[in-house]
PDB file of C-alpha atoms in Angstrom:
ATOM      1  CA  UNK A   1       0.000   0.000   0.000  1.00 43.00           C
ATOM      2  CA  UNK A   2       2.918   2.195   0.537  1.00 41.00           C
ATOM      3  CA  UNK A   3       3.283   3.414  -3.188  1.00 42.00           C
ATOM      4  CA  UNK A   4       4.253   6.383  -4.957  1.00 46.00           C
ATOM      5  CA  UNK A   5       0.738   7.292  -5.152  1.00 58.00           C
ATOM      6  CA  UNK A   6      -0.123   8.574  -1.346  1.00 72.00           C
ATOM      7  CA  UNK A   7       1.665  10.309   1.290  1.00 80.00           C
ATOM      8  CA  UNK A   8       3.188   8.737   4.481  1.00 81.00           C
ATOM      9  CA  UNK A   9       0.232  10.761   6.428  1.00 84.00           C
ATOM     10  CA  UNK A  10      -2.418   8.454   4.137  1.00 84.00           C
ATOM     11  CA  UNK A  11      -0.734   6.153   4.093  1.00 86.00           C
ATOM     12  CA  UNK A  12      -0.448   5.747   8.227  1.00 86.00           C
ATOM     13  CA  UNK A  13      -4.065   6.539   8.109  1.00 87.00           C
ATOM     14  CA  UNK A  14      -4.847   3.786   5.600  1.00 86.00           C
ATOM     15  CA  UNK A  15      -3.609   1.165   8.005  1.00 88.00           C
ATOM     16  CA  UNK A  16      -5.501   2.383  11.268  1.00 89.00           C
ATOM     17  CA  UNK A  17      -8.954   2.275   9.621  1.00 91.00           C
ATOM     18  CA  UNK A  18     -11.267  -0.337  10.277  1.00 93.00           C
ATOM     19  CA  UNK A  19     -13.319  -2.021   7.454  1.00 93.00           C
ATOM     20  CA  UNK A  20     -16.725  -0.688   8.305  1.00 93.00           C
ATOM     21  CA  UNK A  21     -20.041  -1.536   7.431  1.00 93.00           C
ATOM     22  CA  UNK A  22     -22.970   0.271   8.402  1.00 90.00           C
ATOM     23  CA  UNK A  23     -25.577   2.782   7.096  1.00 88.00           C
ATOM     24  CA  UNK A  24     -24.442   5.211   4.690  1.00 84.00           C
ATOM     25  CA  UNK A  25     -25.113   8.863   5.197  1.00 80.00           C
ATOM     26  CA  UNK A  26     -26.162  11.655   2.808  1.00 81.00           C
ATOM     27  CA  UNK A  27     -25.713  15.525   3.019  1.00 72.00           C
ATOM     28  CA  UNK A  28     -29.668  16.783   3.181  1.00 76.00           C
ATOM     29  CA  UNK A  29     -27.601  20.212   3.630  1.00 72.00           C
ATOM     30  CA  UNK A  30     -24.004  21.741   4.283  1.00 74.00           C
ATOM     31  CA  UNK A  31     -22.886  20.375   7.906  1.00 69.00           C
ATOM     32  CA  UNK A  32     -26.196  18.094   8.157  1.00 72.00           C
ATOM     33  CA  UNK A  33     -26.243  14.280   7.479  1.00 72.00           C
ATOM     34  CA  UNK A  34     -29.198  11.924   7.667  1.00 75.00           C
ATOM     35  CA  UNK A  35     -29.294   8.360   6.764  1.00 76.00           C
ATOM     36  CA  UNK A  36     -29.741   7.343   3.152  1.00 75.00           C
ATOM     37  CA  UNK A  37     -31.023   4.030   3.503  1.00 77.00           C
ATOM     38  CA  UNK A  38     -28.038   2.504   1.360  1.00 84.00           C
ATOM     39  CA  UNK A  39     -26.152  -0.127   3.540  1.00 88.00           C
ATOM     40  CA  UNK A  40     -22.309  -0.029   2.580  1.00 88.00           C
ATOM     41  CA  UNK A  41     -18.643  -0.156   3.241  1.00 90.00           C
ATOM     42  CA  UNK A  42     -17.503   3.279   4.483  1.00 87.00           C
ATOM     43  CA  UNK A  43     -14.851   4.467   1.677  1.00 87.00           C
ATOM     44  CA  UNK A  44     -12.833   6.771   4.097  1.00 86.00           C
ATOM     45  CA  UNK A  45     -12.509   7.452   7.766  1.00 85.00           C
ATOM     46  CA  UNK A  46     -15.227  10.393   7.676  1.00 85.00           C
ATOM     47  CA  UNK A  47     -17.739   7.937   6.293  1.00 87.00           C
ATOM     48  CA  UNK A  48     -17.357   5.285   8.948  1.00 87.00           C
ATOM     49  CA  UNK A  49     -17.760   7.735  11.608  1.00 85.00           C
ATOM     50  CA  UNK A  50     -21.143   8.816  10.070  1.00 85.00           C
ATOM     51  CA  UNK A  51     -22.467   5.205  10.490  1.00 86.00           C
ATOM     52  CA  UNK A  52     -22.721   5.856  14.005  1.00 83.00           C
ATOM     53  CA  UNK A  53     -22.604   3.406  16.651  1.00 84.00           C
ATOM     54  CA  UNK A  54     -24.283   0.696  15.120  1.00 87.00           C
ATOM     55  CA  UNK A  55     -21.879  -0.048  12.420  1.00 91.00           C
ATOM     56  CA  UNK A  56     -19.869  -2.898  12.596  1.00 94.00           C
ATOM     57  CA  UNK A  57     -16.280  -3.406  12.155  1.00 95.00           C
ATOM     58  CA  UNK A  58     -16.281  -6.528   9.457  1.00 95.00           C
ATOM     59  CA  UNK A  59     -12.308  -6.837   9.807  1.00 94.00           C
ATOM     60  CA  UNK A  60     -12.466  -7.064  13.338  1.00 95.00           C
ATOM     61  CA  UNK A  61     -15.536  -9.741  13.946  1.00 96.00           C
ATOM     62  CA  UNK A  62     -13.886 -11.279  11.492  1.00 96.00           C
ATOM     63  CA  UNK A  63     -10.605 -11.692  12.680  1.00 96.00           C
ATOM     64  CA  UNK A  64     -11.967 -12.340  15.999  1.00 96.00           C
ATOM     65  CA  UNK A  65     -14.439 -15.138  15.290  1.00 96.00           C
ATOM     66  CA  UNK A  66     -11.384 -17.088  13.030  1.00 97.00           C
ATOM     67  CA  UNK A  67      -9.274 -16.802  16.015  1.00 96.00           C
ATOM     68  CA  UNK A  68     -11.629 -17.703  18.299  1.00 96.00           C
ATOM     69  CA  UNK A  69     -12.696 -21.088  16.407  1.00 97.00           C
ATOM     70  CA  UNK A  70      -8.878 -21.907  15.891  1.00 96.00           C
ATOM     71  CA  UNK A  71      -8.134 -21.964  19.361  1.00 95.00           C
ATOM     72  CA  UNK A  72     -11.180 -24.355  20.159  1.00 95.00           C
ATOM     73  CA  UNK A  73     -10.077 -26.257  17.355  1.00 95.00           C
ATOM     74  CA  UNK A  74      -6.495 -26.881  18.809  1.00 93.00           C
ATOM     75  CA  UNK A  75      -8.007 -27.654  21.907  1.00 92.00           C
ATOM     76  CA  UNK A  76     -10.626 -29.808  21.015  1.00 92.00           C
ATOM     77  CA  UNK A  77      -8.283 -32.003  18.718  1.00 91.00           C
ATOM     78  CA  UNK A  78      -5.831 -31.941  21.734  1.00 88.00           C
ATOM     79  CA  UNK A  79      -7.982 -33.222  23.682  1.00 87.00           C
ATOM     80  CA  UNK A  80      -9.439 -36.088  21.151  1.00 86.00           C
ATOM     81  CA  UNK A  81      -5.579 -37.088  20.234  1.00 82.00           C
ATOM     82  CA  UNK A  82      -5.068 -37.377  24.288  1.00 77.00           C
ATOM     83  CA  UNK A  83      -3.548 -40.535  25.604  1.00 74.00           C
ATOM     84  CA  UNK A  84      -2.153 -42.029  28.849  1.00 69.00           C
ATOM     85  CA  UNK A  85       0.779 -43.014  26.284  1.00 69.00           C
ATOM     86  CA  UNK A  86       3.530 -40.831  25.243  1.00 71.00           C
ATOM     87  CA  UNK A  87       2.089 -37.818  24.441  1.00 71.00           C
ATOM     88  CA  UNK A  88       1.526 -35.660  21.096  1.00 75.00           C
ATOM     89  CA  UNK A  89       3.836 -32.549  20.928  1.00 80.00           C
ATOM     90  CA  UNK A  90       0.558 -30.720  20.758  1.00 84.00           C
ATOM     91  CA  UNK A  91      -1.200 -32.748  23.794  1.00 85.00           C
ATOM     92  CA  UNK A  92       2.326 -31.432  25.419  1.00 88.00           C
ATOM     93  CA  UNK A  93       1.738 -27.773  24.682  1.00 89.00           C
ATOM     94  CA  UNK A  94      -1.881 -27.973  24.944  1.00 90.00           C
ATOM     95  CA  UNK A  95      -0.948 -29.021  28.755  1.00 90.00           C
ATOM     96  CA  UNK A  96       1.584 -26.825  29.171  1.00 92.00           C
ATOM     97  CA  UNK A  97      -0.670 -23.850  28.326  1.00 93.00           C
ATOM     98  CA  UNK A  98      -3.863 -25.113  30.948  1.00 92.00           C
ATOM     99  CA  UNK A  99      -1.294 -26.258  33.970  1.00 93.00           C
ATOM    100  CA  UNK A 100      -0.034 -22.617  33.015  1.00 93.00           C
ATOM    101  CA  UNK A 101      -3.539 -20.999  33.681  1.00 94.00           C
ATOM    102  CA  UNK A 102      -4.300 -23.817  36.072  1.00 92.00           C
ATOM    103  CA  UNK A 103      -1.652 -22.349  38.722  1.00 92.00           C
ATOM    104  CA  UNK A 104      -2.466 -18.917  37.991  1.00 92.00           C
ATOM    105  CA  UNK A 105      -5.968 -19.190  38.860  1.00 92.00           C
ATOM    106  CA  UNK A 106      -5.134 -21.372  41.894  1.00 89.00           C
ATOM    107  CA  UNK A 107      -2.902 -18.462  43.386  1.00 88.00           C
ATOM    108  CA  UNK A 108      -5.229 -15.494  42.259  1.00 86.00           C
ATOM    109  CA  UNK A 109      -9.035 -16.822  42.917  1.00 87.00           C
ATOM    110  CA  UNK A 110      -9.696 -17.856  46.791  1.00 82.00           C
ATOM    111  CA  UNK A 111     -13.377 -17.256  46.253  1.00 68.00           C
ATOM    112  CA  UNK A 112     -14.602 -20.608  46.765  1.00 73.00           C
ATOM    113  CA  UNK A 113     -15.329 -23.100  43.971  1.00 81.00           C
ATOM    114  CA  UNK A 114     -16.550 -21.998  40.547  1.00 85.00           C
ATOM    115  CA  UNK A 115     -16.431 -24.124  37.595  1.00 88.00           C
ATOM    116  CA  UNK A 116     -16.486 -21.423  35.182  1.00 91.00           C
ATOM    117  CA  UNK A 117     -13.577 -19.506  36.321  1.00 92.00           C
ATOM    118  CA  UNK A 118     -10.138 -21.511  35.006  1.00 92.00           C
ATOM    119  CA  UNK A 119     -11.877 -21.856  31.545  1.00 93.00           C
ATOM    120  CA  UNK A 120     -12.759 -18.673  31.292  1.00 95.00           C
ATOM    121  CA  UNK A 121      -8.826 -17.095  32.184  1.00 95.00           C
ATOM    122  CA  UNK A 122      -7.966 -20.226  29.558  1.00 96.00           C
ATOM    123  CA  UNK A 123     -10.230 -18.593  26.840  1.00 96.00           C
ATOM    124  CA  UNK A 124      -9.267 -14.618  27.869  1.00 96.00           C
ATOM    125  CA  UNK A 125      -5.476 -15.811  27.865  1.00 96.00           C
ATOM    126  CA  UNK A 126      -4.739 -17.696  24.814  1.00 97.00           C
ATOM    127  CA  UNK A 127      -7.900 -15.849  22.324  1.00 97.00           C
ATOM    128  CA  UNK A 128      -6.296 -12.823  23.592  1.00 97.00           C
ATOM    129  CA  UNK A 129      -2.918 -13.474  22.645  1.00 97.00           C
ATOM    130  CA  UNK A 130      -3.787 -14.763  19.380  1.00 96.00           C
ATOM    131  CA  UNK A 131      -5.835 -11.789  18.477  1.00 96.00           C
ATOM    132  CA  UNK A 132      -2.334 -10.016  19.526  1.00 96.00           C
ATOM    133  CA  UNK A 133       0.441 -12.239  18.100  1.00 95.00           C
ATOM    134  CA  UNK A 134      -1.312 -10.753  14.662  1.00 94.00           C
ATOM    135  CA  UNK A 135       0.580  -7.618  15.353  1.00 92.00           C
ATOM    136  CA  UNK A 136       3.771  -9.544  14.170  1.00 92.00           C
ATOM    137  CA  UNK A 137       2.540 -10.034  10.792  1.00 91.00           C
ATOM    138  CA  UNK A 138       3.750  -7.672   7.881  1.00 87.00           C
ATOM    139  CA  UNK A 139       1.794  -4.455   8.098  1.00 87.00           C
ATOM    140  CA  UNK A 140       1.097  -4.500   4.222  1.00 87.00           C
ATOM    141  CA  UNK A 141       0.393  -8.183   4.065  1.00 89.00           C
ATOM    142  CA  UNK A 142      -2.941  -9.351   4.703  1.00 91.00           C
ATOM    143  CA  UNK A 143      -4.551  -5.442   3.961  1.00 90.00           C
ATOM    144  CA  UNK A 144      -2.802  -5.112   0.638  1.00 89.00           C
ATOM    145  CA  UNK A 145      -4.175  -9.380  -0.465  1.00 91.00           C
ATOM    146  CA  UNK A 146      -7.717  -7.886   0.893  1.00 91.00           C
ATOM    147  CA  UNK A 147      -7.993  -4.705  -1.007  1.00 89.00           C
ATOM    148  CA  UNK A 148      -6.602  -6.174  -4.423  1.00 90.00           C
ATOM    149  CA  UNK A 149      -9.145  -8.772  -3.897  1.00 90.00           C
ATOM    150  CA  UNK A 150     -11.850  -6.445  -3.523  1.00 89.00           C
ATOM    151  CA  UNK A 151     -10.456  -4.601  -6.367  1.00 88.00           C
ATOM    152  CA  UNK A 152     -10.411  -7.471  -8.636  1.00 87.00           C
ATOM    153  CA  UNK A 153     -13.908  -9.419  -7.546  1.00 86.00           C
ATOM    154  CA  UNK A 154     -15.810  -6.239  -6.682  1.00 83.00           C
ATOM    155  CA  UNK A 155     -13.866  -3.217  -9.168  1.00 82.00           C
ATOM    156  CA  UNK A 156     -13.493  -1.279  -5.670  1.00 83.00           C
ATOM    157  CA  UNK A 157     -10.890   1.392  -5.461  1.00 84.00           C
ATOM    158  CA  UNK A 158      -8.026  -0.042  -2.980  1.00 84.00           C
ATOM    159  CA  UNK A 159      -7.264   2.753  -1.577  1.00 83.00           C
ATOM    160  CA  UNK A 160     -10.746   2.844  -0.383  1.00 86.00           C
ATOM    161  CA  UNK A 161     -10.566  -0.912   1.131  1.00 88.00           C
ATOM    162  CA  UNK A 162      -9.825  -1.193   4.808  1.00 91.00           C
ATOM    163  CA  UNK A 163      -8.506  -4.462   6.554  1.00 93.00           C
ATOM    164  CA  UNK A 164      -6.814  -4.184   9.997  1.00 92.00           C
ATOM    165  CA  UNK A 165      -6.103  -7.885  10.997  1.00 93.00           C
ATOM    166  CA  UNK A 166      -5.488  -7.026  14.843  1.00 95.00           C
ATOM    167  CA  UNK A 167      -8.624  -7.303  16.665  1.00 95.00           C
ATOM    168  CA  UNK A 168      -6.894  -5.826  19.933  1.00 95.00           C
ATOM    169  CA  UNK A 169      -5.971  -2.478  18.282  1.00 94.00           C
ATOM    170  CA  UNK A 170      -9.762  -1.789  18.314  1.00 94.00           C
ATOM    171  CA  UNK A 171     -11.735  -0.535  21.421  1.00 95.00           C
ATOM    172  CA  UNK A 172     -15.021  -2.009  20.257  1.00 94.00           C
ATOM    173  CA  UNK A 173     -13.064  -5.003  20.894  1.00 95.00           C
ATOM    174  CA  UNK A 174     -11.243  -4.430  24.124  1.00 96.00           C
ATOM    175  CA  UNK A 175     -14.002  -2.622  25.855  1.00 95.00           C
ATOM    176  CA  UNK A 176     -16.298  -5.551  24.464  1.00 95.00           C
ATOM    177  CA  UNK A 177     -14.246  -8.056  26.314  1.00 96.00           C
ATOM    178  CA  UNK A 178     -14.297  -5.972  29.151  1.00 96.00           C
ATOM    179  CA  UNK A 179     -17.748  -5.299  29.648  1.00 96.00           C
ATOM    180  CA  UNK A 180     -18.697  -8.854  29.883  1.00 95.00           C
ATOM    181  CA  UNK A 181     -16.510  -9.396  32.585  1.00 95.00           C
ATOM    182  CA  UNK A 182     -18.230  -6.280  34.107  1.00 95.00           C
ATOM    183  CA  UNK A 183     -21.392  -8.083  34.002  1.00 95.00           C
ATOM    184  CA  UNK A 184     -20.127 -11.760  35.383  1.00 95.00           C
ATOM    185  CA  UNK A 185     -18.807  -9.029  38.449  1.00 93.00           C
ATOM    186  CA  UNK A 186     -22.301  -7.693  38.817  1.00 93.00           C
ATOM    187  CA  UNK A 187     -23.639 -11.088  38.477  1.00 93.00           C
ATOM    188  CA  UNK A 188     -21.359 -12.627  40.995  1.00 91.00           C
ATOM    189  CA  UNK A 189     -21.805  -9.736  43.289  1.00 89.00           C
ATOM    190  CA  UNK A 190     -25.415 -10.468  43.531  1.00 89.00           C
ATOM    191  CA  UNK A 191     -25.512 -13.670  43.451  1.00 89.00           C
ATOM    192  CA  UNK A 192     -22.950 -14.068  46.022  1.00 87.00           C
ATOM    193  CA  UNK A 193     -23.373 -11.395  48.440  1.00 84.00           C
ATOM    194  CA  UNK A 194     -27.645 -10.896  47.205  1.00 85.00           C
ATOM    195  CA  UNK A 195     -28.787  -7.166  46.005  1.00 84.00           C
ATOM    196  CA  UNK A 196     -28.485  -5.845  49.577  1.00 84.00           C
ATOM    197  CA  UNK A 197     -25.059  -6.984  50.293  1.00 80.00           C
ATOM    198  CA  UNK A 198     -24.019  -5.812  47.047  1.00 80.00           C
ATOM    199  CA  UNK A 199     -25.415  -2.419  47.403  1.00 82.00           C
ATOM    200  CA  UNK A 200     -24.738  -2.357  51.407  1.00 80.00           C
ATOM    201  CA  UNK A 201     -20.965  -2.886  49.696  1.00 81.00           C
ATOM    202  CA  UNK A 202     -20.827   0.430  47.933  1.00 80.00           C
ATOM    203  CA  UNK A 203     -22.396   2.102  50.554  1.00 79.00           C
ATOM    204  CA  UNK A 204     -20.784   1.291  53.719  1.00 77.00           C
ATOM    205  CA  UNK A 205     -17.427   0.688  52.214  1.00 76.00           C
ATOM    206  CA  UNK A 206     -14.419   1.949  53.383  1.00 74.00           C
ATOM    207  CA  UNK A 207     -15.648   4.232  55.461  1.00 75.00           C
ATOM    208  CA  UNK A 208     -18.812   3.058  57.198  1.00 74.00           C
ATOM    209  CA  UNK A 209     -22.273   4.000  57.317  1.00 76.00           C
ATOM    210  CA  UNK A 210     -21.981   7.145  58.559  1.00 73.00           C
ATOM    211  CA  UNK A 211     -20.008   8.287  55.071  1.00 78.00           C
ATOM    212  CA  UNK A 212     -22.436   6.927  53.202  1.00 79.00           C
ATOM    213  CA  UNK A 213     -22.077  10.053  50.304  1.00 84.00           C
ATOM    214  CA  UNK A 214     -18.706   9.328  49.979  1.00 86.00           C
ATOM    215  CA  UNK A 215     -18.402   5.791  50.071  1.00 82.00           C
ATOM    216  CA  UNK A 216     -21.036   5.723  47.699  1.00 87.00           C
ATOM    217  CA  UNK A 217     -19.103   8.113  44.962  1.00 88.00           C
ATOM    218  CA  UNK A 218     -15.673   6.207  45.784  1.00 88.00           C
ATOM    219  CA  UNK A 219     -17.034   2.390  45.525  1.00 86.00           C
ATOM    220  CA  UNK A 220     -18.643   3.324  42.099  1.00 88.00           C
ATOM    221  CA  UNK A 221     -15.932   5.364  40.587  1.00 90.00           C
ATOM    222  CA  UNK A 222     -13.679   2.238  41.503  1.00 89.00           C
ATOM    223  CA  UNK A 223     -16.345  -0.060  40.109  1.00 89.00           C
ATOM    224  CA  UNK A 224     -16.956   1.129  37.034  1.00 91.00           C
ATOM    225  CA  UNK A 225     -13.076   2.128  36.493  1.00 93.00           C
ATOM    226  CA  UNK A 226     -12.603  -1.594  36.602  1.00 93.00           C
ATOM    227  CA  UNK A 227     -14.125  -2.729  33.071  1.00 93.00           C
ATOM    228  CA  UNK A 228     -12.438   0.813  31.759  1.00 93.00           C
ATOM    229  CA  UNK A 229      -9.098   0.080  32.526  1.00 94.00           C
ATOM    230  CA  UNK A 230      -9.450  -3.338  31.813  1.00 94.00           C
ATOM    231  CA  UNK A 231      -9.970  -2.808  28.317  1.00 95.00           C
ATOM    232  CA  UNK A 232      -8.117   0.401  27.419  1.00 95.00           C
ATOM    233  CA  UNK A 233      -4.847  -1.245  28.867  1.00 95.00           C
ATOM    234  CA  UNK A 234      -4.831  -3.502  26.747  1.00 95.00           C
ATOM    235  CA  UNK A 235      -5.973  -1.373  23.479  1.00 96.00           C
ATOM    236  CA  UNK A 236      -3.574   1.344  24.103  1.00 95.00           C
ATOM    237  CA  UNK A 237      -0.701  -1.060  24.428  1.00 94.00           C
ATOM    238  CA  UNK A 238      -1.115  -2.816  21.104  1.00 95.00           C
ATOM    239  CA  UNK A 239      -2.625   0.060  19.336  1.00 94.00           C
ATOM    240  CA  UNK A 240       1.405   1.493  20.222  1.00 93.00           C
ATOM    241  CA  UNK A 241       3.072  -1.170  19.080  1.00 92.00           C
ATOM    242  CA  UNK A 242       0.990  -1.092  15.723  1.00 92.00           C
ATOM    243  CA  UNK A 243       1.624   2.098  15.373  1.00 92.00           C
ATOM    244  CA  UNK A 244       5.482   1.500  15.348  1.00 91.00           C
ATOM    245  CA  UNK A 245       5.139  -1.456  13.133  1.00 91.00           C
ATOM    246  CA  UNK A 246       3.493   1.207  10.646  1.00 90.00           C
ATOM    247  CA  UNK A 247       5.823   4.153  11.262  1.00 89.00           C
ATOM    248  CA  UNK A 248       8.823   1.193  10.538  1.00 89.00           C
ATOM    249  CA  UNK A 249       6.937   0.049   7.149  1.00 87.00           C
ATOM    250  CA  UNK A 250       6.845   4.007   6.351  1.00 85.00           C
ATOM    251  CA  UNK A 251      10.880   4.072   6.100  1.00 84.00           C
ATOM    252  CA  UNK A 252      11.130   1.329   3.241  1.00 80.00           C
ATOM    253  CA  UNK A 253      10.121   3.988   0.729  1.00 72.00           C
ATOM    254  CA  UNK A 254      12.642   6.608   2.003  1.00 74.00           C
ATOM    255  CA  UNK A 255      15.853   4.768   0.172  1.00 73.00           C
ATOM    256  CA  UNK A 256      17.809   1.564   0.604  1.00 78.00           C
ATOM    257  CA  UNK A 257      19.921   3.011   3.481  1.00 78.00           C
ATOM    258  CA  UNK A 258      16.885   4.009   5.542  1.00 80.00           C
ATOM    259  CA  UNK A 259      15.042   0.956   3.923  1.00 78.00           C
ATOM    260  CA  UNK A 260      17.674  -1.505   5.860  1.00 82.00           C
ATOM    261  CA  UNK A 261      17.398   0.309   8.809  1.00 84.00           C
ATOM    262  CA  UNK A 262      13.893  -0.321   8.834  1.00 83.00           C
ATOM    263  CA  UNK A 263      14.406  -3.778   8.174  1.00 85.00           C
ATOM    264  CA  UNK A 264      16.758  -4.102  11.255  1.00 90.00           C
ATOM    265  CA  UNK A 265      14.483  -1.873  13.624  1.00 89.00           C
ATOM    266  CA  UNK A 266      11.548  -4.434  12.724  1.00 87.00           C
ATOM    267  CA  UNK A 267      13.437  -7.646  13.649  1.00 89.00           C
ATOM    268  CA  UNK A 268      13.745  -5.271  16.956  1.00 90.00           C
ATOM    269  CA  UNK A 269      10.602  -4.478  17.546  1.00 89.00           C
ATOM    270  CA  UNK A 270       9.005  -7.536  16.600  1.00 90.00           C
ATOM    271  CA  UNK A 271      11.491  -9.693  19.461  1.00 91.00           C
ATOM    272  CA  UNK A 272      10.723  -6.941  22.025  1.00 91.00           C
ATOM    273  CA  UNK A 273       7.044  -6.856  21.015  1.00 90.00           C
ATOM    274  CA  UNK A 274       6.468 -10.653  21.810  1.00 93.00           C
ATOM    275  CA  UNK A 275       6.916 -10.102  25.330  1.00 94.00           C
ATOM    276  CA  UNK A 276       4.228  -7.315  25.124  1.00 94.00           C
ATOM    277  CA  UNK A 277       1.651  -9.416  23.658  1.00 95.00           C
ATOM    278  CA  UNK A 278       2.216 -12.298  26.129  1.00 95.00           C
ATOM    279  CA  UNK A 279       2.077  -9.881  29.053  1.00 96.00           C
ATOM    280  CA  UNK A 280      -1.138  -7.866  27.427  1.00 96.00           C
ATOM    281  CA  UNK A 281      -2.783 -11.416  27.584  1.00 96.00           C
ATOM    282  CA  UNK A 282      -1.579 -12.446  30.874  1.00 96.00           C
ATOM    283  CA  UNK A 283      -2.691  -9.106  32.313  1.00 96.00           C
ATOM    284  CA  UNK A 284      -5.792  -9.299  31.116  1.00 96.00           C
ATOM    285  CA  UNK A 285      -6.319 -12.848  32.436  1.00 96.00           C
ATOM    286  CA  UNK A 286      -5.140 -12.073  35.926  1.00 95.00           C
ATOM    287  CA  UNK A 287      -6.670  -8.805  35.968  1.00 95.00           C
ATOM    288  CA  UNK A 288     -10.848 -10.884  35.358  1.00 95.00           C
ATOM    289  CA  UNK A 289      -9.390 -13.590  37.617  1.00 94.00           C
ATOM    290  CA  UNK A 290      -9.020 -11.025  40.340  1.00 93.00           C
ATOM    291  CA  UNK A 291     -12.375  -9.229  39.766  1.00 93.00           C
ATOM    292  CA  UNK A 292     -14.021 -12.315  39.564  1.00 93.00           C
ATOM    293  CA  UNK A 293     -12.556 -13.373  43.131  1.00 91.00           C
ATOM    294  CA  UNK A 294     -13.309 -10.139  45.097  1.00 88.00           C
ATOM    295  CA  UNK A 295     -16.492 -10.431  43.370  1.00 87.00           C
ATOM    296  CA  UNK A 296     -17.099 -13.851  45.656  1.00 85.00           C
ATOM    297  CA  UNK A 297     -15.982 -11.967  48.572  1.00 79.00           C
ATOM    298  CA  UNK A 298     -18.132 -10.839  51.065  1.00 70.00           C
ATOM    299  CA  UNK A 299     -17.124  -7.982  53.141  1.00 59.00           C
ATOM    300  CA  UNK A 300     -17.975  -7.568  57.079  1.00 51.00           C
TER     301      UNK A 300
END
């Protein structure tokens, strides 16, 4: 995509626009937009905010839902190739990766026994990292096979055909994720402690009764910057180290001396940037595990 024919600026934008498909918009006057009944692919980043917030970001379900089934298929035919015999290099990983999660639930959830807990940290952990070990591939790669494919099935303009393959460098994503471990917390919460414990909880908490205002403000700020943090975290981080990946790609235009710099400073950044996605995954795991566990606590 990086061609003669845009600028680095386009170029940079190009790459950190979602392919979105939603309800187009039409000027009815200058400044004012109403819907024109025509669903579509937005064309440029203007158009896709006009959708509004029911648009849908195809490149990122997408990515997210192949992901998602890979990883139950690995485990699933893990688990169907397991014997007592000598194991399957994949059985071996496969069991590396769930005593992994395994241990790390057993020293970060003392809430009592719930099934649903280690399966859930093993689907966060390893969905998450997958959606973020797609940082490593080429910037150009995947976008530039998408958009001459469009071109050639569809006649579309590639330069108006978005494909970000990194599901974690979107916030519909990460704040996704992280609402619906907002609503197991609520869920737990209530079931564990019942509505009045729950709301006796924010009230009464840290202070005591008689700072009810206060406790009140405090417990809800910190309860609702739970889910917030939670997913921003890990959407800031990776949107960062996409960015760099880009700003790296940017340099192979700018001459073969630059060009093999760039090619050095990716091998760089691409080493260092494993460890990022690992953590980013691991964080996010431990991070629900621990929610989830004061969750099941009651407070006297």
């Amino acid at each position: 995509m990086a061609s003669e024919t845009i600028t680095t600026s386009e170029y940079i934008k190009h790459h950190l626009q979602n392919l979105t498909f939603g309800q187009k918009q039409t000027e009815i006057e200058p400044g004012v937009w109403a819907p024109s009944g025509e669903l579509g692919f937005a064309t440029s980043a203007q158009e896709a905010s006009q959708m509004g917030f029911w648009s849908i970001n195809v490149d990122t379900m997408f990515m997210s839902i192949l992901l998602g089934a890979l990883m139950m298929w690995f485990f699933r035919s893990a688990a169907k190739k397991a014997s007592a015999g000598i194991p399957t290099g994949m059985q071996n990983f496969a069991e590396m990766v769930i005593d992994f999660i395994d241990d790390t639930v057993r020293g970060s959830f003392y809430g009592g026994k719930n099934n649903l807990i280690a399966p859930l940290a093993l689907t966060i952990f390893v969905w998450i990292f997958l959606m973020n070990l797609m940082d490593l591939i080429p910037v150009d790669l995947i976008p530039m096979a998408v958009a001459q494919g469009a071109a050639v099935a569809f006649g579309a303009d590639p330069h108006h055909v978005f494909f970000k393959i990194v599901p974690s460098t979107d916030p519909n994503a990460t704040l996704g994720m992280a609402l619906f471990v907002f609503v197991l917390m609520l869920y737990y919460s209530m079931k564990i402690k019942g509505p009045g414990g729950f709301a006796g909880e924010l009230a009464f908490q840290p202070f005591g009764k008689w700072a009810l205002p206060i406790n009140l403000v405090l417990e809800t700020v910190t309860l609702l910057a739970k889910p917030f943090s939670l997913g921003l975290r890990l959407f800031g981080n990776m949107y960062a180290g996409e960015m760099v990946f880009i700003l790296i790609a940017t340099m192979y235009g700018a001459g073969l001396v630059l060009g093999s710099f760039a090619g050095l400073l990716q091998v760089g950044w691409a080493i260092f940037h494993i460890l990022i996605i690992t953590l980013q995954a691991f964080i996010f795991m431990v991070l629900t595990t621990v929610y989830l566990d004061m969750a099941h606590q009651e407070h006297h």
